[in-house]
Coordinates of N, CA and C and ligand atoms in Angstrom, one line a residue:
M25 N 28.0 -22.5 114.8 CA 27.4 -23.8 114.6 C 28.9 -25.0 114.7
N26 N 28.7 -26.3 115.6 CA 29.3 -26.8 115.9 C 30.0 -27.7 114.3
H27 N 31.4 -28.3 114.5 CA 31.4 -28.6 112.9 C 30.9 -30.7 113.1
V28 N 30.2 -31.0 112.6 CA 30.1 -32.7 112.7 C 31.1 -33.0 111.8
S29 N 32.1 -34.2 112.4 CA 32.7 -34.7 112.1 C 32.0 -36.0 111.3
K30 N 33.4 -36.1 110.0 CA 32.7 -36.6 108.6 C 34.0 -37.5 108.4
I31 N 33.4 -39.2 108.9 CA 34.9 -40.2 109.0 C 34.2 -40.9 108.4
G32 N 35.8 -41.3 107.0 CA 35.6 -42.8 106.2 C 35.7 -43.8 106.7
I33 N 35.5 -44.9 106.3 CA 36.2 -46.4 106.7 C 36.0 -47.0 105.1
M34 N 37.5 -47.1 104.6 CA 37.5 -47.5 103.8 C 37.9 -48.9 103.6
G35 N 37.1 -50.1 103.3 CA 37.3 -51.2 103.4 C 37.2 -52.4 102.8
G36 N 38.0 -53.2 102.4 CA 38.2 -53.9 101.4 C 39.7 -55.2 101.5
T37 N 39.7 -56.2 100.7 CA 41.0 -57.0 101.1 C 42.4 -56.4 100.8
F38 N 42.0 -55.4 100.4 CA 43.3 -54.9 99.7 C 44.7 -56.3 99.4
D39 N 43.9 -56.7 98.4 CA 45.0 -57.4 97.8 C 45.5 -58.0 96.6
P40 N 46.2 -56.4 96.2 CA 47.1 -55.6 96.7 C 46.0 -54.5 96.6
I41 N 46.2 -53.3 97.7 CA 46.1 -52.3 97.3 C 46.7 -51.3 96.4
H42 N 45.7 -51.0 95.7 CA 46.2 -50.4 93.7 C 45.7 -48.6 94.1
Y43 N 45.8 -48.1 92.7 CA 45.7 -47.0 92.6 C 43.5 -46.4 92.8
G44 N 43.3 -47.7 92.2 CA 41.9 -47.4 92.5 C 41.6 -47.3 93.4
H45 N 42.3 -47.9 94.1 CA 41.0 -48.0 96.3 C 41.7 -46.5 96.0
L46 N 43.0 -45.9 96.3 CA 43.4 -44.5 96.2 C 42.4 -43.3 96.0
V47 N 42.6 -43.5 94.8 CA 41.7 -42.6 93.7 C 39.9 -42.5 94.3
S48 N 39.6 -43.5 94.6 CA 38.3 -43.5 95.2 C 37.7 -43.4 96.7
A49 N 38.7 -43.5 97.1 CA 39.3 -42.8 98.6 C 39.0 -41.1 98.7
E50 N 40.0 -40.4 97.7 CA 40.1 -39.3 97.7 C 38.2 -38.6 97.4
G51 N 38.0 -39.6 95.9 CA 37.1 -38.7 95.3 C 35.8 -38.8 96.6
A52 N 35.9 -39.9 97.0 CA 35.1 -39.8 98.4 C 34.8 -38.6 99.1
R53 N 36.3 -38.4 99.6 CA 36.3 -37.6 100.7 C 36.1 -36.3 100.2
D54 N 36.7 -35.9 98.8 CA 36.4 -34.5 98.7 C 34.8 -34.2 97.9
E55 N 34.0 -35.2 97.5 CA 32.6 -35.2 97.4 C 31.7 -35.0 98.7
V56 N 32.4 -35.7 100.3 CA 31.2 -35.6 100.7 C 31.7 -34.8 101.9
G57 N 33.2 -34.0 101.7 CA 34.0 -33.5 102.9 C 34.0 -34.2 103.6
L58 N 34.7 -35.2 103.4 CA 35.4 -36.5 104.8 C 36.3 -35.8 105.6
D59 N 36.8 -35.5 107.1 CA 37.7 -35.1 108.0 C 39.2 -36.3 107.5
Q60 N 38.8 -37.3 107.5 CA 39.7 -38.5 107.0 C 38.9 -39.4 106.6
V61 N 39.6 -40.6 105.6 CA 39.6 -41.9 105.7 C 40.6 -42.9 106.3
I62 N 40.1 -43.8 106.9 CA 40.6 -44.5 107.2 C 40.2 -45.9 106.7
F63 N 41.7 -46.5 106.2 CA 41.8 -47.6 105.3 C 41.5 -48.7 106.1
V64 N 40.4 -49.8 106.2 CA 41.0 -50.3 107.0 C 41.2 -52.7 106.0
P65 N 42.0 -52.9 106.2 CA 42.1 -53.8 106.0 C 41.7 -55.2 106.2
T66 N 40.2 -55.9 105.7 CA 40.0 -57.3 106.2 C 40.8 -58.1 107.1
G67 N 40.8 -58.4 108.1 CA 41.5 -59.3 108.4 C 40.8 -60.9 108.3
R68 N 40.3 -61.1 108.5 CA 39.5 -63.1 108.3 C 38.6 -62.7 107.6
P69 N 38.0 -62.3 106.5 CA 36.9 -62.0 105.7 C 35.7 -63.7 106.0
P70 N 34.8 -63.2 106.1 CA 33.7 -64.5 106.7 C 33.3 -65.0 105.0
H71 N 33.4 -64.7 104.1 CA 33.1 -64.6 102.7 C 34.2 -65.5 101.7
K72 N 35.0 -65.5 102.5 CA 36.1 -66.2 101.6 C 36.5 -67.1 102.1
S73 N 36.5 -68.2 102.6 CA 36.9 -69.0 103.6 C 38.1 -70.2 102.6
N74 N 37.6 -70.1 101.3 CA 38.4 -71.4 100.0 C 39.1 -70.2 99.0
Y75 N 38.8 -68.9 99.5 CA 40.0 -68.0 98.3 C 41.5 -67.9 99.3
N76 N 42.5 -68.3 98.6 CA 43.6 -68.3 99.7 C 44.3 -66.8 99.7
I77 N 43.9 -65.9 100.1 CA 44.1 -64.6 100.6 C 45.9 -64.3 101.1
T78 N 46.5 -63.6 100.8 CA 47.7 -63.0 101.1 C 47.5 -62.6 102.9
N79 N 48.3 -63.1 102.9 CA 48.7 -62.8 104.6 C 48.4 -61.5 105.5
S80 N 47.7 -61.4 106.5 CA 46.9 -60.0 106.5 C 47.9 -58.8 106.8
Q81 N 49.2 -59.5 107.6 CA 50.0 -58.4 107.8 C 50.3 -58.0 106.7
D82 N 50.8 -58.4 106.0 CA 51.6 -58.1 104.2 C 50.5 -57.1 103.6
R83 N 49.5 -57.4 103.8 CA 48.1 -56.4 103.1 C 47.9 -55.3 104.0
Y84 N 48.4 -55.0 105.6 CA 48.3 -54.2 106.2 C 49.1 -53.0 105.9
L85 N 50.7 -54.1 106.1 CA 51.6 -53.1 105.3 C 51.8 -52.2 104.4
M86 N 51.2 -53.1 103.0 CA 51.3 -52.6 101.8 C 50.1 -51.5 102.2
T87 N 49.0 -51.7 102.4 CA 48.3 -50.3 103.0 C 48.7 -49.1 103.6
V88 N 49.6 -49.3 104.8 CA 50.0 -48.2 105.5 C 51.2 -47.4 104.4
L89 N 51.8 -48.5 103.3 CA 52.7 -47.8 102.4 C 52.1 -47.1 101.6
A90 N 51.0 -47.5 100.7 CA 50.1 -46.8 99.6 C 49.1 -45.9 100.8
T91 N 49.1 -45.5 101.7 CA 48.1 -44.2 102.3 C 49.1 -43.1 103.0
A92 N 50.6 -43.3 103.3 CA 51.3 -42.5 103.8 C 51.6 -41.7 103.2
S93 N 51.3 -40.8 102.4 CA 51.7 -39.9 101.5 C 50.5 -38.7 101.4
N94 N 49.0 -38.9 102.1 CA 48.1 -38.5 102.2 C 47.5 -38.1 103.1
H95 N 47.7 -36.9 104.0 CA 47.5 -35.7 105.1 C 46.1 -36.8 105.7
Y96 N 44.9 -37.0 104.9 CA 43.7 -37.1 105.2 C 43.6 -38.8 105.3
F97 N 44.5 -39.6 105.0 CA 44.6 -40.9 104.9 C 45.3 -41.8 106.4
H98 N 44.7 -42.9 106.7 CA 45.4 -43.2 107.7 C 44.8 -44.8 107.3
A99 N 45.8 -45.6 108.1 CA 45.7 -47.1 107.6 C 45.1 -48.1 109.5
S100 N 44.5 -48.5 109.2 CA 44.0 -49.4 110.5 C 44.4 -50.5 110.8
S101 N 45.0 -51.2 111.3 CA 45.2 -52.5 111.7 C 44.0 -53.2 112.5
M102 N 42.8 -52.1 112.8 CA 41.8 -53.3 113.9 C 41.2 -54.4 113.5
E103 N 40.7 -54.9 112.1 CA 40.5 -56.0 111.3 C 41.4 -57.0 111.7
V104 N 42.8 -56.7 111.0 CA 44.0 -57.6 111.4 C 44.2 -57.9 112.5
D105 N 43.9 -57.2 113.4 CA 44.2 -57.3 115.1 C 43.1 -58.4 115.6
R106 N 41.9 -58.3 115.6 CA 40.6 -58.5 116.1 C 40.5 -60.4 116.1
P107 N 40.3 -60.9 117.1 CA 40.1 -62.2 116.6 C 39.2 -62.7 116.1
G108 N 39.1 -64.0 115.1 CA 37.9 -64.5 114.7 C 37.3 -63.7 113.4
F109 N 36.1 -63.7 112.2 CA 36.0 -63.7 111.1 C 35.8 -61.6 111.5
S110 N 36.0 -61.4 110.2 CA 35.9 -59.5 109.9 C 34.5 -59.3 109.9
Y111 N 33.8 -58.8 110.8 CA 32.5 -58.2 110.2 C 33.1 -56.7 110.2
T112 N 32.4 -55.8 109.4 CA 32.0 -54.7 109.3 C 31.2 -53.8 110.1
I113 N 30.2 -54.5 110.7 CA 29.7 -54.1 111.8 C 30.6 -53.6 113.2
D114 N 31.0 -54.5 113.3 CA 32.3 -54.4 114.6 C 33.1 -53.2 113.9
T115 N 33.4 -53.1 112.9 CA 34.5 -52.3 112.9 C 33.9 -50.7 112.7
V116 N 32.9 -50.6 112.1 CA 31.9 -49.5 112.3 C 31.6 -49.0 114.1
Q117 N 30.9 -50.0 114.8 CA 30.7 -49.7 115.8 C 32.3 -49.4 116.6
S118 N 33.6 -49.9 116.1 CA 34.6 -49.4 116.7 C 34.7 -47.8 116.8
V119 N 34.8 -47.5 115.2 CA 34.9 -45.7 115.1 C 33.8 -45.4 115.4
V120 N 32.7 -45.5 116.0 CA 31.4 -44.6 116.6 C 32.1 -44.3 117.9
E121 N 32.6 -45.6 118.6 CA 32.9 -45.4 119.7 C 34.4 -44.6 119.9
M122 N 35.4 -44.6 118.6 CA 36.1 -43.5 118.8 C 36.1 -41.9 118.4
Y123 N 34.6 -41.9 117.9 CA 34.6 -40.6 117.5 C 32.8 -40.3 117.5
P124 N 32.7 -40.2 118.7 CA 31.1 -39.8 118.9 C 30.9 -39.0 118.3
G125 N 29.4 -39.0 117.8 CA 28.7 -37.8 117.0 C 28.8 -37.7 115.4
A126 N 30.3 -38.6 115.5 CA 30.5 -38.2 113.8 C 29.8 -39.0 112.8
Q127 N 29.6 -38.6 111.6 CA 29.3 -39.4 110.5 C 29.6 -40.3 109.7
I128 N 29.5 -41.1 110.1 CA 30.4 -42.8 109.3 C 30.3 -42.6 108.1
Y129 N 30.8 -42.9 107.2 CA 30.8 -43.3 105.7 C 31.4 -44.5 105.5
F130 N 31.2 -46.0 105.4 CA 31.5 -46.8 104.8 C 31.6 -46.8 103.1
I131 N 32.6 -47.1 102.8 CA 33.2 -46.9 101.6 C 33.7 -48.6 101.0
T132 N 33.3 -49.0 99.9 CA 33.8 -50.4 99.5 C 33.1 -50.2 98.0
G133 N 33.8 -51.6 97.4 CA 33.3 -52.0 96.2 C 31.7 -51.9 96.0
A134 N 31.0 -51.6 94.6 CA 30.0 -52.2 94.9 C 29.4 -53.4 94.4
D135 N 30.0 -54.6 94.1 CA 30.1 -55.8 94.0 C 30.0 -56.0 95.6
A136 N 30.9 -56.3 96.5 CA 30.7 -56.3 97.6 C 29.7 -55.8 98.1
V137 N 29.2 -54.5 97.9 CA 27.7 -54.1 98.7 C 26.7 -54.9 98.3
L138 N 26.5 -55.6 96.7 CA 25.6 -56.2 96.5 C 25.4 -57.4 96.9
D139 N 26.0 -57.9 98.2 CA 26.0 -58.8 98.7 C 25.7 -58.3 100.6
I140 N 25.3 -57.1 100.2 CA 25.3 -56.2 101.7 C 24.2 -57.2 102.8
L141 N 23.2 -57.6 102.3 CA 21.8 -57.9 102.9 C 22.2 -59.5 103.3
T142 N 23.5 -60.2 102.5 CA 24.0 -61.3 104.1 C 25.3 -60.8 104.9
W143 N 25.3 -59.6 105.3 CA 26.4 -59.2 106.1 C 25.5 -59.3 107.2
K144 N 26.6 -59.3 108.7 CA 26.1 -59.5 109.9 C 25.2 -58.2 110.1
S145 N 24.1 -58.5 110.9 CA 23.6 -57.2 111.7 C 23.2 -56.2 110.5
V146 N 23.1 -55.9 109.3 CA 23.1 -55.3 108.3 C 22.0 -53.7 108.9
E147 N 21.0 -54.3 109.6 CA 19.9 -53.1 109.7 C 20.7 -52.3 110.5
Q148 N 21.5 -53.1 111.4 CA 22.1 -52.3 112.6 C 23.3 -51.5 111.7
L149 N 23.6 -52.0 110.8 CA 24.7 -51.2 109.9 C 24.4 -49.8 109.4
L150 N 23.1 -50.5 109.0 CA 22.7 -49.3 107.8 C 22.4 -47.9 108.9
S151 N 21.8 -48.4 110.0 CA 21.6 -47.2 110.8 C 22.7 -46.3 111.4
L152 N 24.0 -47.2 111.4 CA 25.1 -46.1 112.3 C 25.9 -45.6 111.1
C153 N 25.7 -45.8 110.0 CA 26.5 -45.3 108.6 C 26.2 -45.4 107.3
Y154 N 26.2 -44.7 106.6 CA 26.6 -44.7 105.4 C 27.0 -45.5 104.4
I155 N 27.0 -45.7 102.9 CA 27.5 -46.7 102.6 C 27.8 -46.2 101.3
I156 N 29.0 -45.8 100.7 CA 29.7 -45.5 99.3 C 29.7 -46.8 98.5
A157 N 29.3 -47.1 97.6 CA 29.6 -48.1 97.1 C 30.0 -47.6 95.5
V158 N 31.6 -48.1 95.2 CA 32.0 -47.4 94.6 C 32.0 -48.5 93.0
T159 N 32.0 -47.6 92.1 CA 31.5 -48.6 90.9 C 32.5 -48.7 89.9
R160 N 33.3 -49.8 88.7 CA 34.1 -49.6 88.1 C 33.2 -48.9 86.7
P161 N 33.9 -48.7 85.6 CA 33.0 -48.0 84.8 C 32.7 -49.0 84.0
S162 N 31.2 -48.5 83.5 CA 30.1 -49.3 82.7 C 29.3 -49.9 83.7
Y163 N 29.7 -49.9 85.3 CA 29.1 -50.8 86.2 C 27.2 -50.6 86.2
Q164 N 26.7 -51.8 85.6 CA 24.8 -51.6 85.6 C 24.4 -51.3 87.3
L165 N 24.3 -50.0 87.4 CA 23.5 -49.8 89.0 C 22.6 -50.5 89.4
D166 N 21.7 -50.6 88.2 CA 20.5 -51.1 88.3 C 20.6 -52.5 89.5
K167 N 21.2 -53.1 88.9 CA 21.8 -54.4 89.7 C 21.5 -53.9 91.3
L168 N 22.2 -53.3 91.6 CA 22.3 -52.7 93.0 C 21.4 -52.7 93.7
W169 N 20.4 -51.2 92.9 CA 19.2 -50.8 93.1 C 17.7 -51.8 93.2
D170 N 18.4 -52.9 92.3 CA 17.4 -54.0 92.3 C 16.6 -55.0 93.7
R171 N 19.0 -55.4 93.8 CA 18.6 -56.0 94.9 C 18.2 -55.4 96.3
L172 N 18.9 -54.1 96.4 CA 18.9 -53.6 97.7 C 17.6 -52.8 97.7
G173 N 17.1 -52.6 96.7 CA 15.3 -51.3 96.8 C 14.4 -52.4 97.3
H174 N 14.4 -53.6 96.8 CA 13.2 -54.0 97.0 C 13.2 -55.1 98.5
I175 N 14.4 -56.1 98.5 CA 14.5 -56.6 99.2 C 14.4 -56.1 100.8
L176 N 14.6 -55.1 100.9 CA 15.1 -54.6 102.5 C 14.3 -53.2 102.7
H177 N 14.1 -53.4 104.1 CA 13.5 -52.2 104.0 C 14.3 -51.2 104.8
C178 N 15.6 -51.1 103.5 CA 16.6 -49.9 103.9 C 16.8 -48.8 102.9
P179 N 16.3 -47.4 103.8 CA 16.5 -46.3 102.9 C 17.4 -46.3 101.9
K180 N 17.0 -45.8 100.2 CA 18.1 -46.3 99.8 C 18.8 -45.4 100.1
R181 N 18.3 -44.0 100.8 CA 19.2 -42.4 100.4 C 20.7 -43.1 101.8
R182 N 20.8 -44.1 102.0 CA 21.8 -44.0 102.7 C 23.1 -45.2 101.8
I183 N 22.4 -45.8 101.0 CA 23.3 -46.2 100.1 C 23.7 -45.2 99.0
I184 N 25.2 -44.8 98.7 CA 25.3 -43.7 97.7 C 25.9 -44.6 96.8
S185 N 25.8 -43.8 95.2 CA 26.8 -44.9 94.5 C 27.9 -44.0 93.8
M186 N 28.9 -44.5 93.8 CA 30.1 -43.3 93.2 C 31.2 -44.3 92.1
E187 N 31.0 -43.2 90.9 CA 31.8 -43.9 89.7 C 33.2 -43.9 89.4
V188 N 33.8 -44.3 89.6 CA 35.1 -43.9 89.8 C 35.9 -44.6 88.6
P189 N 36.0 -43.9 87.4 CA 37.0 -44.4 86.0 C 38.4 -45.5 86.8
A190 N 38.8 -44.5 87.8 CA 40.3 -45.3 88.0 C 40.3 -46.8 88.7
L191 N 39.3 -47.2 89.0 CA 38.8 -49.0 89.1 C 38.8 -49.5 88.0
A192 N 38.9 -49.1 86.6 CA 39.6 -50.1 85.7 C 40.2 -51.2 86.4
I193 N 41.3 -50.4 87.2 CA 42.7 -51.8 87.6 C 41.8 -52.3 88.6
S194 N 42.1 -53.5 89.1 CA 41.7 -54.3 89.8 C 42.8 -55.4 90.7
S195 N 42.5 -55.7 91.8 CA 43.7 -56.8 92.6 C 44.0 -58.1 91.9
T196 N 42.6 -58.2 91.1 CA 42.6 -59.7 90.8 C 44.0 -59.4 89.7
D197 N 43.6 -58.3 88.4 CA 44.4 -58.2 87.2 C 46.0 -58.1 87.9
I198 N 46.2 -57.4 89.0 CA 47.4 -57.2 89.1 C 48.0 -58.4 89.7
R199 N 47.4 -59.2 90.4 CA 47.4 -60.6 91.1 C 48.5 -61.5 89.7
R200 N 47.5 -61.6 88.6 CA 47.5 -62.1 87.6 C 49.0 -61.5 86.8
R201 N 48.9 -59.9 86.7 CA 49.8 -60.1 85.8 C 51.3 -60.4 86.7
V202 N 51.5 -60.1 88.1 CA 52.8 -60.6 88.6 C 52.9 -61.6 88.4
R203 N 52.3 -62.8 87.8 CA 52.3 -64.4 88.3 C 52.6 -64.6 86.9
E204 N 52.1 -63.8 86.0 CA 52.9 -63.8 84.6 C 54.0 -63.7 84.0
G205 N 54.1 -62.6 84.9 CA 55.5 -61.8 84.9 C 55.3 -60.5 83.7
M206 N 54.5 -59.7 84.5 CA 53.9 -58.7 83.3 C 54.1 -57.1 84.5
T207 N 54.4 -56.3 83.5 CA 54.3 -55.2 84.8 C 52.8 -54.3 85.2
I208 N 53.4 -53.9 86.5 CA 52.7 -53.5 87.5 C 52.6 -51.8 87.5
K209 N 53.8 -51.4 87.0 CA 54.0 -50.2 87.2 C 52.7 -49.0 86.8
Y210 N 52.7 -47.9 87.7 CA 51.7 -47.4 87.0 C 50.4 -47.8 87.7
L211 N 50.0 -48.5 88.1 CA 49.0 -49.0 88.5 C 48.6 -49.2 89.8
L212 N 49.6 -49.3 91.1 CA 49.8 -49.1 92.3 C 51.3 -48.4 92.6
P213 N 51.1 -47.4 93.9 CA 52.3 -46.7 94.5 C 53.7 -47.6 94.5
E214 N 54.8 -47.0 93.9 CA 56.0 -47.4 93.6 C 56.3 -48.1 95.0
P215 N 56.1 -47.8 96.4 CA 56.3 -48.3 97.9 C 55.6 -49.9 97.5
V216 N 54.5 -50.1 97.3 CA 53.7 -51.5 97.2 C 53.8 -52.2 96.1
E217 N 54.5 -51.6 94.9 CA 55.8 -52.4 94.2 C 56.8 -53.0 94.0
D218 N 57.6 -52.1 94.8 CA 58.8 -52.9 95.5 C 58.4 -54.0 96.8
Y219 N 57.8 -53.8 97.6 CA 56.8 -54.8 99.0 C 56.5 -55.9 97.8
I220 N 56.0 -55.8 97.1 CA 55.2 -57.2 96.2 C 56.7 -58.1 95.6
A221 N 57.2 -56.7 95.1 CA 58.7 -57.7 94.8 C 59.9 -58.5 96.0
K222 N 59.9 -57.3 96.5 CA 60.7 -57.8 98.0 C 60.6 -59.3 98.6
H223 N 59.0 -59.6 98.5 CA 58.2 -60.5 99.4 C 57.7 -61.4 98.5
K224 N 58.0 -61.5 97.2 CA 57.7 -62.2 96.2 C 56.1 -63.0 96.5
L225 N 55.4 -61.6 96.2 CA 54.4 -61.7 96.8 C 53.3 -62.2 94.7
Y226 N 52.7 -63.1 95.2 CA 51.7 -63.3 93.5 C 52.7 -64.2 92.5
K227 N 53.1 -64.8 93.2 CA 54.0 -65.1 92.1 C 53.3 -66.5 91.4
Q228 N 52.2 -67.0 92.5 CA 52.0 -68.3 92.1 C 50.4 -68.4 92.6
Ligands
NAP231 P1 35.7 -58.0 97.6 O1 34.2 -59.4 97.4 O2 37.5 -58.5 97.4 O3 35.5 -57.4 96.3 C1 34.5 -57.2 95.6 C2 34.5 -56.1 94.4 O4 35.0 -55.0 95.0 C3 36.0 -56.3 93.2 O5 36.0 -56.1 92.7 C4 37.1 -55.2 94.5 O6 37.7 -54.9 93.6 C5 36.3 -54.4 94.6 N1 37.0 -53.2 95.6 C6 36.2 -54.0 97.2 N2 36.8 -53.2 98.3 C7 37.2 -52.0 97.6 C8 37.3 -50.5 98.1 N3 37.3 -50.6 99.1 N4 37.4 -49.8 96.8 C9 36.9 -49.9 95.9 N5 37.0 -51.3 95.2 C10 36.6 -52.6 96.0 O7 35.3 -57.5 98.4 P2 35.8 -57.3 100.0 O8 37.3 -56.8 99.7 O9 36.0 -59.1 100.5 O10 35.3 -57.1 101.1 C11 35.0 -55.4 100.7 C12 34.5 -54.9 102.2 O11 33.3 -55.5 102.3 C13 35.5 -55.2 103.4 O12 35.5 -54.3 104.3 C14 34.4 -56.4 103.9 O13 35.1 -56.2 105.3 C15 33.6 -55.9 103.6 N6 32.2 -57.4 104.1 C16 31.7 -57.3 105.2 C17 31.1 -58.4 105.5 C18 30.5 -58.8 106.7 O14 30.4 -57.5 107.4 N7 29.7 -60.0 106.9 C19 30.9 -59.5 104.2 C20 31.5 -59.4 103.4 C21 32.1 -58.1 103.2 P3 39.5 -54.8 94.1 O15 40.0 -56.8 94.0 O16 40.1 -54.2 93.3 O17 39.6 -54.3 95.5

């Protein structure tokens, strides 16, 4: 029997990428048996026009540094390079074209998945890939199923949840720590920590 390849797409703003993201991707890879995980930092998020996010090149380069040591991980600049807003449907369609016949798993934070009904071409998206919603400890999963189970005619089985204790780490907290002069050691890979210091990110 032919092996059907399973490709994970790890989507996020990654501002900055941290161990919670890496542990989530590795956990999903192990649990689902993914052949590889492609980390795709968002270029221009459609839902964050008022939020001052870090330059996409910096976020992409930090993602490259963070994923370099894992044989199964790759970083892609496809959203960073694509003009206009970054829509997940476009990313998933590109990966489907790159890997015909593969099963695609889009991995991201459960809070982002909560809003999936507002995403572009959501029904088509759910027909092309599985969604892995990773949650922080003590996340109330009912929230997710209440919202997605009723409103959408989407079979629940295409959305999988996965609790990741390491997601107690958050990008928001890391940005705050840098701003307040606190240590971020052991919250993210050292090369990313060095990149943040060298480029004076998150100082204000
Ligand atoms: P977000 O609002 O910045 O994050 C929501 C929550 O999820 C945060 O707590 C965040 O924690 C966590 N999170 C985000 N990405 C994660 C990941 N890969 N693994 C674990 N936790 C994660 O969400 P976002 O980063 O902007 O969007 C997430 C993904 O959804 C992106 O790929 C984005 O392009 C996609 N999206 C698509 C559309 C659309 O197609 N219309 C709309 C919205 C979002 P941290 O801050 O610690 O990461």
